[in-house]
Amino acid sequence: KNEVEQSPQNLTAQEGEFITINCSYSVGISALHWLQQHPGGGIVSLFMLSSGKKKHGRLIATINIQEKHSSLHITASHPRDSAVYICAVMNNNAGNMLTFGGGTRLMVKP
Amino acid sequence: EPEVTQTPSHQVTQMGQEVILRCVPISNHLYFYWYRQILGQKVEFLVSFYNNEISEKSEIFDDQFSVERPDGSNFTLKIRSTKLEDSAMYFCASSDTRVQETQYFGPGTRLLVL
């Protein structure tokens, strides 16, 4: 079973700061997802990665397959970025089943 | 932009009652999923569905649970005899292909079992 760990669990930042959220997993994967969960509970998919790096606006996601590690970066953070960020992995031998990390709760203060 | 919808948004039921949670996936998607999140805990995979049959299920998805695509648009999760520990947020998701593809999540149904 894949163990997915995220750090930090909670993060408070000032508006404008550069933010990094980390995700590590224990077993080889076919893909990794970064998700955003809003205070109301809704989940939005941010990125799906199988190698390298992806960028969308102020968000950047990287993955190192050899190290079994991924990072999500937010540049020029804004209070509207406040949410829970969740890493989820798709295991090599488990088809399309996702295993989720516990999430990182981010609060960006103005 | 197309989106996954779920009904109801909230449901309260008595222990032992049957509940059906409904989802309308994105129209051209072929793979459908149910997840649940117990309050304060991680999101957990329940089941995936393709071509009118279950493709994968977790150990949580026992005989109390069933899924169905009764028509061309709806995808349902039935819990036959609810238990207190079934109280959770249930998310439906859909994707276009099986692996290495973004899954689009619905807004969730919050189920409370009393």
PDB file of C-alpha atoms in Angstrom, chain A:
ATOM      1  CA  LYS A   1       0.000   0.000   0.000  1.00  0.00           C
ATOM      2  CA  ASN A   2       1.297   3.451  -0.863  1.00  0.00           C
ATOM      3  CA  GLU A   3       1.884   5.776   2.052  1.00  0.00           C
ATOM      4  CA  VAL A   4       1.435   9.421   1.039  1.00  0.00           C
ATOM      5  CA  GLU A   5       2.772  12.039   3.415  1.00  0.00           C
ATOM      6  CA  GLN A   6       2.455  15.787   3.109  1.00  0.00           C
ATOM      7  CA  SER A   7       4.301  18.556   4.866  1.00  0.00           C
ATOM      8  CA  PRO A   8       3.639  20.857   6.457  1.00  0.00           C
ATOM      9  CA  GLN A   9       0.190  19.977   7.780  1.00  0.00           C
ATOM     10  CA  ASN A  10      -0.578  23.650   8.402  1.00  0.00           C
ATOM     11  CA  LEU A  11       0.978  26.726   6.874  1.00  0.00           C
ATOM     12  CA  THR A  12       0.347  30.413   7.496  1.00  0.00           C
ATOM     13  CA  ALA A  13       1.878  32.943   5.139  1.00  0.00           C
ATOM     14  CA  GLN A  14       1.722  36.658   4.481  1.00  0.00           C
ATOM     15  CA  GLU A  15       0.330  37.852   1.200  1.00  0.00           C
ATOM     16  CA  GLY A  16       3.041  37.904  -1.447  1.00  0.00           C
ATOM     17  CA  GLU A  17       5.152  35.136   0.064  1.00  0.00           C
ATOM     18  CA  PHE A  18       6.464  32.165  -1.928  1.00  0.00           C
ATOM     19  CA  ILE A  19       4.945  28.936  -0.649  1.00  0.00           C
ATOM     20  CA  THR A  20       6.108  25.346  -0.957  1.00  0.00           C
ATOM     21  CA  ILE A  21       4.080  22.272  -0.043  1.00  0.00           C
ATOM     22  CA  ASN A  22       5.734  18.871  -0.132  1.00  0.00           C
ATOM     23  CA  CYS A  23       4.450  15.375  -0.843  1.00  0.00           C
ATOM     24  CA  SER A  24       6.319  12.099  -0.566  1.00  0.00           C
ATOM     25  CA  TYR A  25       5.142   8.591  -1.297  1.00  0.00           C
ATOM     26  CA  SER A  26       6.518   5.149  -0.625  1.00  0.00           C
ATOM     27  CA  VAL A  27       5.803   3.076  -3.733  1.00  0.00           C
ATOM     28  CA  GLY A  28       6.285   3.763  -7.457  1.00  0.00           C
ATOM     29  CA  ILE A  29       3.401   5.542  -9.134  1.00  0.00           C
ATOM     30  CA  SER A  30       2.047   6.192 -12.619  1.00  0.00           C
ATOM     31  CA  ALA A  31       0.850   9.726 -11.857  1.00  0.00           C
ATOM     32  CA  LEU A  32       0.453  12.255  -9.073  1.00  0.00           C
ATOM     33  CA  HIS A  33      -2.356  14.760  -8.652  1.00  0.00           C
ATOM     34  CA  TRP A  34      -2.408  18.036  -6.772  1.00  0.00           C
ATOM     35  CA  LEU A  35      -5.901  19.032  -5.644  1.00  0.00           C
ATOM     36  CA  GLN A  36      -7.321  22.083  -3.912  1.00  0.00           C
ATOM     37  CA  GLN A  37     -10.143  21.743  -1.392  1.00  0.00           C
ATOM     38  CA  HIS A  38     -12.065  24.884  -0.553  1.00  0.00           C
ATOM     39  CA  PRO A  39     -13.548  25.637   2.897  1.00  0.00           C
ATOM     40  CA  GLY A  40     -16.972  24.515   1.658  1.00  0.00           C
ATOM     41  CA  GLY A  41     -15.513  21.109   0.827  1.00  0.00           C
ATOM     42  CA  GLY A  42     -15.401  21.199  -2.974  1.00  0.00           C
ATOM     43  CA  ILE A  43     -12.335  19.674  -4.659  1.00  0.00           C
ATOM     44  CA  VAL A  44     -10.654  21.137  -7.728  1.00  0.00           C
ATOM     45  CA  SER A  45      -7.905  19.384  -9.670  1.00  0.00           C
ATOM     46  CA  LEU A  46      -4.850  21.616 -10.093  1.00  0.00           C
ATOM     47  CA  PHE A  47      -2.278  19.386 -11.778  1.00  0.00           C
ATOM     48  CA  MET A  48      -1.678  15.834 -12.907  1.00  0.00           C
ATOM     49  CA  LEU A  49       2.015  14.956 -13.218  1.00  0.00           C
ATOM     50  CA  SER A  50       3.941  11.902 -14.246  1.00  0.00           C
ATOM     51  CA  SER A  51       7.336  13.583 -14.683  1.00  0.00           C
ATOM     52  CA  GLY A  52       9.098  16.939 -14.654  1.00  0.00           C
ATOM     53  CA  LYS A  53       7.297  20.170 -13.994  1.00  0.00           C
ATOM     54  CA  LYS A  54       4.030  21.924 -14.815  1.00  0.00           C
ATOM     55  CA  LYS A  55       3.061  25.571 -14.431  1.00  0.00           C
ATOM     56  CA  HIS A  56      -0.344  27.202 -14.398  1.00  0.00           C
ATOM     57  CA  GLY A  57      -0.471  30.881 -13.527  1.00  0.00           C
ATOM     58  CA  ARG A  58       1.151  31.337 -10.111  1.00  0.00           C
ATOM     59  CA  LEU A  59       1.180  27.604  -9.403  1.00  0.00           C
ATOM     60  CA  ILE A  60       4.098  25.314 -10.199  1.00  0.00           C
ATOM     61  CA  ALA A  61       4.217  21.570  -9.552  1.00  0.00           C
ATOM     62  CA  THR A  62       7.317  19.420  -9.773  1.00  0.00           C
ATOM     63  CA  ILE A  63       7.917  15.735  -9.354  1.00  0.00           C
ATOM     64  CA  ASN A  64      11.067  13.666  -8.836  1.00  0.00           C
ATOM     65  CA  ILE A  65      10.206  10.072  -9.625  1.00  0.00           C
ATOM     66  CA  GLN A  66      13.514   8.676  -8.323  1.00  0.00           C
ATOM     67  CA  GLU A  67      13.147  10.492  -4.996  1.00  0.00           C
ATOM     68  CA  LYS A  68       9.379   9.706  -4.802  1.00  0.00           C
ATOM     69  CA  HIS A  69       8.700  13.338  -4.039  1.00  0.00           C
ATOM     70  CA  SER A  70       6.625  16.187  -5.421  1.00  0.00           C
ATOM     71  CA  SER A  71       6.319  19.849  -4.534  1.00  0.00           C
ATOM     72  CA  LEU A  72       3.631  22.420  -5.146  1.00  0.00           C
ATOM     73  CA  HIS A  73       4.797  26.034  -5.224  1.00  0.00           C
ATOM     74  CA  ILE A  74       2.669  29.157  -5.107  1.00  0.00           C
ATOM     75  CA  THR A  75       4.339  32.392  -6.137  1.00  0.00           C
ATOM     76  CA  ALA A  76       3.073  35.794  -4.939  1.00  0.00           C
ATOM     77  CA  SER A  77       0.535  34.185  -2.615  1.00  0.00           C
ATOM     78  CA  HIS A  78      -2.838  35.821  -2.120  1.00  0.00           C
ATOM     79  CA  PRO A  79      -5.560  35.386   0.524  1.00  0.00           C
ATOM     80  CA  ARG A  80      -7.753  33.672  -2.075  1.00  0.00           C
ATOM     81  CA  ASP A  81      -5.141  30.879  -2.192  1.00  0.00           C
ATOM     82  CA  SER A  82      -6.232  29.899   1.330  1.00  0.00           C
ATOM     83  CA  ALA A  83      -7.444  26.310   1.078  1.00  0.00           C
ATOM     84  CA  VAL A  84      -6.394  22.733   1.781  1.00  0.00           C
ATOM     85  CA  TYR A  85      -3.964  21.362  -0.798  1.00  0.00           C
ATOM     86  CA  ILE A  86      -4.032  17.607  -1.286  1.00  0.00           C
ATOM     87  CA  CYS A  87      -1.582  15.322  -3.006  1.00  0.00           C
ATOM     88  CA  ALA A  88      -2.964  12.065  -4.436  1.00  0.00           C
ATOM     89  CA  VAL A  89      -1.071   9.296  -6.214  1.00  0.00           C
ATOM     90  CA  MET A  90      -2.115   6.755  -8.784  1.00  0.00           C
ATOM     91  CA  ASN A  91      -0.252   3.539  -8.092  1.00  0.00           C
ATOM     92  CA  ASN A  92       1.512   1.624 -10.843  1.00  0.00           C
ATOM     93  CA  ASN A  93      -0.397  -1.590 -10.290  1.00  0.00           C
ATOM     94  CA  ALA A  94      -3.716  -0.253  -9.041  1.00  0.00           C
ATOM     95  CA  GLY A  95      -5.252   1.127 -12.207  1.00  0.00           C
ATOM     96  CA  ASN A  96      -7.044   4.369 -11.535  1.00  0.00           C
ATOM     97  CA  MET A  97      -7.334   4.154  -7.769  1.00  0.00           C
ATOM     98  CA  LEU A  98      -6.041   7.297  -6.035  1.00  0.00           C
ATOM     99  CA  THR A  99      -4.353   7.247  -2.633  1.00  0.00           C
ATOM    100  CA  PHE A 100      -4.575  10.592  -0.882  1.00  0.00           C
ATOM    101  CA  GLY A 101      -2.309  12.490   1.452  1.00  0.00           C
ATOM    102  CA  GLY A 102      -3.687  14.164   4.530  1.00  0.00           C
ATOM    103  CA  GLY A 103      -3.615  17.638   3.027  1.00  0.00           C
ATOM    104  CA  THR A 104      -1.865  20.894   3.862  1.00  0.00           C
ATOM    105  CA  ARG A 105      -4.058  23.639   5.260  1.00  0.00           C
ATOM    106  CA  LEU A 106      -2.811  26.984   3.910  1.00  0.00           C
ATOM    107  CA  MET A 107      -3.866  30.343   5.221  1.00  0.00           C
ATOM    108  CA  VAL A 108      -2.591  33.475   3.491  1.00  0.00           C
ATOM    109  CA  LYS A 109      -3.037  36.650   5.519  1.00  0.00           C
ATOM    110  CA  PRO A 110      -3.404  40.059   3.876  1.00  0.00           C
TER     111      PRO A 110
END
